CSV table of C-alpha atoms in Angstrom, one decimal:
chain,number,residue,atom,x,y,z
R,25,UNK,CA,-71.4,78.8,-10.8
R,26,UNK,CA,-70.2,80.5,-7.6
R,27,UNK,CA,-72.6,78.0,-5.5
R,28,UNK,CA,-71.2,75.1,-7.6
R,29,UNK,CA,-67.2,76.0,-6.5
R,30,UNK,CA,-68.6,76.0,-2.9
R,31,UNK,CA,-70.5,72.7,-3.3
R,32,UNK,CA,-66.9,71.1,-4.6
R,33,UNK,CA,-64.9,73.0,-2.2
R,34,UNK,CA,-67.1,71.3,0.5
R,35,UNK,CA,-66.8,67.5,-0.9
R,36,UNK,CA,-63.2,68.1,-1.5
R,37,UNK,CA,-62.4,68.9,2.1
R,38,UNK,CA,-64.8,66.9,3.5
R,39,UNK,CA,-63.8,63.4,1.5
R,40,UNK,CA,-59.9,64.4,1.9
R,41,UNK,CA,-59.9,63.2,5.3
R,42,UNK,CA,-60.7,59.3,4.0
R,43,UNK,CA,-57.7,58.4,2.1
R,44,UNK,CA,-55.7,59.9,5.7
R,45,UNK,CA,-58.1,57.9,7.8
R,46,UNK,CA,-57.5,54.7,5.7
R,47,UNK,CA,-53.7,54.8,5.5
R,48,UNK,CA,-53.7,55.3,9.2
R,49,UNK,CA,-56.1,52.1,9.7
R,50,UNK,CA,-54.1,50.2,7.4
R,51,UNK,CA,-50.6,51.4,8.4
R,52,UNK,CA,-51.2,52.1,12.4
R,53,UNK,CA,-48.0,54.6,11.2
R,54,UNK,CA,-48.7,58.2,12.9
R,55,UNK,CA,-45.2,59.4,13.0
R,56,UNK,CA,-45.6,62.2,10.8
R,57,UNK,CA,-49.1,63.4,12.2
R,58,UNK,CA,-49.5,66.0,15.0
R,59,UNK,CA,-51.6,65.2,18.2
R,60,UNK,CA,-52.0,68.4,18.4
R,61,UNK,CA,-53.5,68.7,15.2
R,62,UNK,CA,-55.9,66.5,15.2
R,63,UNK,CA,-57.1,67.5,19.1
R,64,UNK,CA,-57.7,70.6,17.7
R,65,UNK,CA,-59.4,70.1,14.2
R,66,UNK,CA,-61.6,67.1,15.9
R,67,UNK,CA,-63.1,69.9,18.8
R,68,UNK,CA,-62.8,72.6,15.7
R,69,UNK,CA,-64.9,70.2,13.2
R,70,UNK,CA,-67.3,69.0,16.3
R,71,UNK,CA,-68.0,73.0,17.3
R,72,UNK,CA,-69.1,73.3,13.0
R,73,UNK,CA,-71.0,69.9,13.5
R,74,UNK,CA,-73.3,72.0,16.6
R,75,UNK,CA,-73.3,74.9,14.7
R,76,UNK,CA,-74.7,73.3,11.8
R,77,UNK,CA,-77.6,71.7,14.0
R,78,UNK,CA,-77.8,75.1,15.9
R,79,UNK,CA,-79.0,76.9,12.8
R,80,UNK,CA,-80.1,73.6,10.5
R,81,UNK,CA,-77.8,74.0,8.1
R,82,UNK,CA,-77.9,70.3,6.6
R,83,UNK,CA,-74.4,70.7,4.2
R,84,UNK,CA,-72.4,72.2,7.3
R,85,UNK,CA,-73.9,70.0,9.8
R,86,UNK,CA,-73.1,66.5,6.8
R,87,UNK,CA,-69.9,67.4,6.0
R,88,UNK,CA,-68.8,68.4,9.6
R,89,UNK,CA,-70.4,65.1,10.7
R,90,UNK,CA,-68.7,62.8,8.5
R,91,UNK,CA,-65.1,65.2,8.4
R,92,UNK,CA,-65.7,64.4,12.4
R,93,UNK,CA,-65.6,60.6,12.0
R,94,UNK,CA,-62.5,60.4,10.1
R,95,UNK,CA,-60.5,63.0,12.6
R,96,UNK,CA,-61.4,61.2,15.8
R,97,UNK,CA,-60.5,57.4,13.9
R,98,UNK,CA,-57.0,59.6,13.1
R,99,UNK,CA,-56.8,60.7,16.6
R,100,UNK,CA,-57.8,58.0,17.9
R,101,UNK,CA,-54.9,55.9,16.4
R,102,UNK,CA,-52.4,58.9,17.3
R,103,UNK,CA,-53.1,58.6,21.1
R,104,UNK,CA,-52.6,54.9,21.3
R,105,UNK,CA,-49.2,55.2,19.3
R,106,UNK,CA,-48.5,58.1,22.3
R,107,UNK,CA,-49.3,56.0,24.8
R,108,UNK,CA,-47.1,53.1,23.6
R,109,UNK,CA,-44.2,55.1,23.0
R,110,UNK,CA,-44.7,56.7,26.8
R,111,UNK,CA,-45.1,52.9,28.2
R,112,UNK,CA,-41.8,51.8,26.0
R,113,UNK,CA,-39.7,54.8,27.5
R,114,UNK,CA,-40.5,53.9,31.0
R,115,UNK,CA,-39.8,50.3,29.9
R,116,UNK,CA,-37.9,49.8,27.5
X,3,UNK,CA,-74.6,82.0,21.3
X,4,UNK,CA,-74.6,80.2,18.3
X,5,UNK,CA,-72.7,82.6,16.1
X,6,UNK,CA,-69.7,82.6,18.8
X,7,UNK,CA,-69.9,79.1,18.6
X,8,UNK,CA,-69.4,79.3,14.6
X,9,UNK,CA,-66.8,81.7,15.0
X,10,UNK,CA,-64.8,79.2,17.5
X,11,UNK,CA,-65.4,76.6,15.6
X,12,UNK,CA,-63.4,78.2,12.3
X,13,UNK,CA,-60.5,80.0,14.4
X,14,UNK,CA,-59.9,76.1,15.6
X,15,UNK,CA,-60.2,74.4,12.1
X,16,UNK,CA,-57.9,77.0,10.7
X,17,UNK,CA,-55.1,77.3,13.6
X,18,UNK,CA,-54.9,73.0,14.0
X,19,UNK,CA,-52.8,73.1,11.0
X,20,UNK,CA,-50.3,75.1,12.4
X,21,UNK,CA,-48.7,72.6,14.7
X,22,UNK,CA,-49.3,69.6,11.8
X,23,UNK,CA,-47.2,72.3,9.9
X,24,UNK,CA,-44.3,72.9,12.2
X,25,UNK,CA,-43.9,69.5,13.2
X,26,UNK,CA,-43.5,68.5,9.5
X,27,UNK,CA,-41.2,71.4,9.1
X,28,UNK,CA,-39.3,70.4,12.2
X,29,UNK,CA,-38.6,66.7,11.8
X,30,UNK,CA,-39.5,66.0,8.0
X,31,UNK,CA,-41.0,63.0,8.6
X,32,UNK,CA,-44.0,62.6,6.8
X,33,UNK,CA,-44.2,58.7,6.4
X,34,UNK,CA,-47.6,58.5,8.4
X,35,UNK,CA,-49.0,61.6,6.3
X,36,UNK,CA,-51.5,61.1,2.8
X,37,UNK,CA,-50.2,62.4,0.1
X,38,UNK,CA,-53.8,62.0,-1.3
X,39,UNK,CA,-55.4,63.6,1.7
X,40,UNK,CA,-53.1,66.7,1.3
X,41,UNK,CA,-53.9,66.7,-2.3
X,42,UNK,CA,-57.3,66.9,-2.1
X,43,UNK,CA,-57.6,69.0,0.8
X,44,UNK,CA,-55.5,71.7,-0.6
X,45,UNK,CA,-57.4,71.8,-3.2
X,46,UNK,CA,-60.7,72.5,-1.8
X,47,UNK,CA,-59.2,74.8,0.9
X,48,UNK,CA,-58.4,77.0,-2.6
X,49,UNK,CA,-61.9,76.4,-3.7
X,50,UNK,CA,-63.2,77.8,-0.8
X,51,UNK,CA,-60.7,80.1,-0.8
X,52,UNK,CA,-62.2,81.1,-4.6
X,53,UNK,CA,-65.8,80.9,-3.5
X,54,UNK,CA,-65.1,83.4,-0.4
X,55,UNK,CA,-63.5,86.2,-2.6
X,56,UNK,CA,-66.4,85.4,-5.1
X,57,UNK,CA,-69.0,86.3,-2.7
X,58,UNK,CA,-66.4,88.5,-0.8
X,59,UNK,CA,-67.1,86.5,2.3
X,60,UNK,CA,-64.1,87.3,4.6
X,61,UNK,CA,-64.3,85.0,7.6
X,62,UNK,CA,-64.3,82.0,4.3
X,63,UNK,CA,-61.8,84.1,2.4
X,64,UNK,CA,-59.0,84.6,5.8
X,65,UNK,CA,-59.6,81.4,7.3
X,66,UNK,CA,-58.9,78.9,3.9
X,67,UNK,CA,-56.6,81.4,2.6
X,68,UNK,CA,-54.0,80.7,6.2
X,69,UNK,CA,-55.1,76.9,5.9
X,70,UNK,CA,-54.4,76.9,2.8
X,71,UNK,CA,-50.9,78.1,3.5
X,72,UNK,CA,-50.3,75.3,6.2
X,73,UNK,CA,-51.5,72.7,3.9
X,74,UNK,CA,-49.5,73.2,0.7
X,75,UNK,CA,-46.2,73.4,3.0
X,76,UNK,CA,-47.2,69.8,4.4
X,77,UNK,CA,-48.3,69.0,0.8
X,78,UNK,CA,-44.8,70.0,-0.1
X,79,UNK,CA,-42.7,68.0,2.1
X,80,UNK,CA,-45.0,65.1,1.3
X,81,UNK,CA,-43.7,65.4,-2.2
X,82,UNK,CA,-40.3,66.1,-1.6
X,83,UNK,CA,-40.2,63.0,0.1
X,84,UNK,CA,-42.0,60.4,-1.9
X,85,UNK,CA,-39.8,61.8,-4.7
X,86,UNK,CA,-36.7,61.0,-2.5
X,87,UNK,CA,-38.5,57.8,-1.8
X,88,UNK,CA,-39.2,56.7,-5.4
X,89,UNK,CA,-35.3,57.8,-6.3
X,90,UNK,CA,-34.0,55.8,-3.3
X,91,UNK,CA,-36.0,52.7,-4.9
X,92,UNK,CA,-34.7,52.8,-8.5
X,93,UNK,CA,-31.3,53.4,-6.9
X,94,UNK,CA,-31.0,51.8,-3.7
């Protein structure tokens, strides 16, 4: 029972990060979302991801692995929304 | 080695909300953020929250319980503002 709310737990946070990832592909909008954020969860989720390859530990190192795809798409769309805001100050 | 590596890996996936958090707080824009994401998320993050008092794990327990925390006040301002959205629409 108590394995069971950790194996949901797991799926929940791990597949959470696809509807974000979507709406960001479809929309380009990152307004609302924090560079910072996602600099830091994508290291954060990586460091799990080598943890869980460290000491084999195949639902750590999965769920990391995938949560680590969706967070650097997200970030990834983040910084090219910085960098044209940064190029549309300077020329505007 | 690889237990400090675990241990940095969970103080960064639990403190990356913070700034997502205080920016939302700060300018209430949340138009790029997933309401589904945040739904979802929050919820596992209180699953795992469950599943580290059930095994009284408290590394699983602190960390999701202060993610947790950041997520429901994004989760919060997400709602307040598709509501505001949705009543904007029907009365424009």
């Amino acid at each position: 029972m108590i394995d069971t709310i950790g194996y949901i737990a797991a799926i929940l946070t791990t597949i959470s990060f696809l509807p974000q990832a979507l709406k960001t592909i479809k929309t380009r909008d990152t307004s609302g979302i924090s560079l910072l954020m996602y600099a830091v969860f994508s290291t954060g989720v990586f460091l799990w991801f080598i943890y869980g390859v460290s000491i084999l530990d195949f639902p750590i190192l999965i769920a990391n692995g995938i949560t680590f795809i969706f967070s650097i798409i997200i970030l990834t769309y983040k910084i090219i929304n910085v960098r044209i805001e940064v190029k549309m100050r300077k020329n505007p």
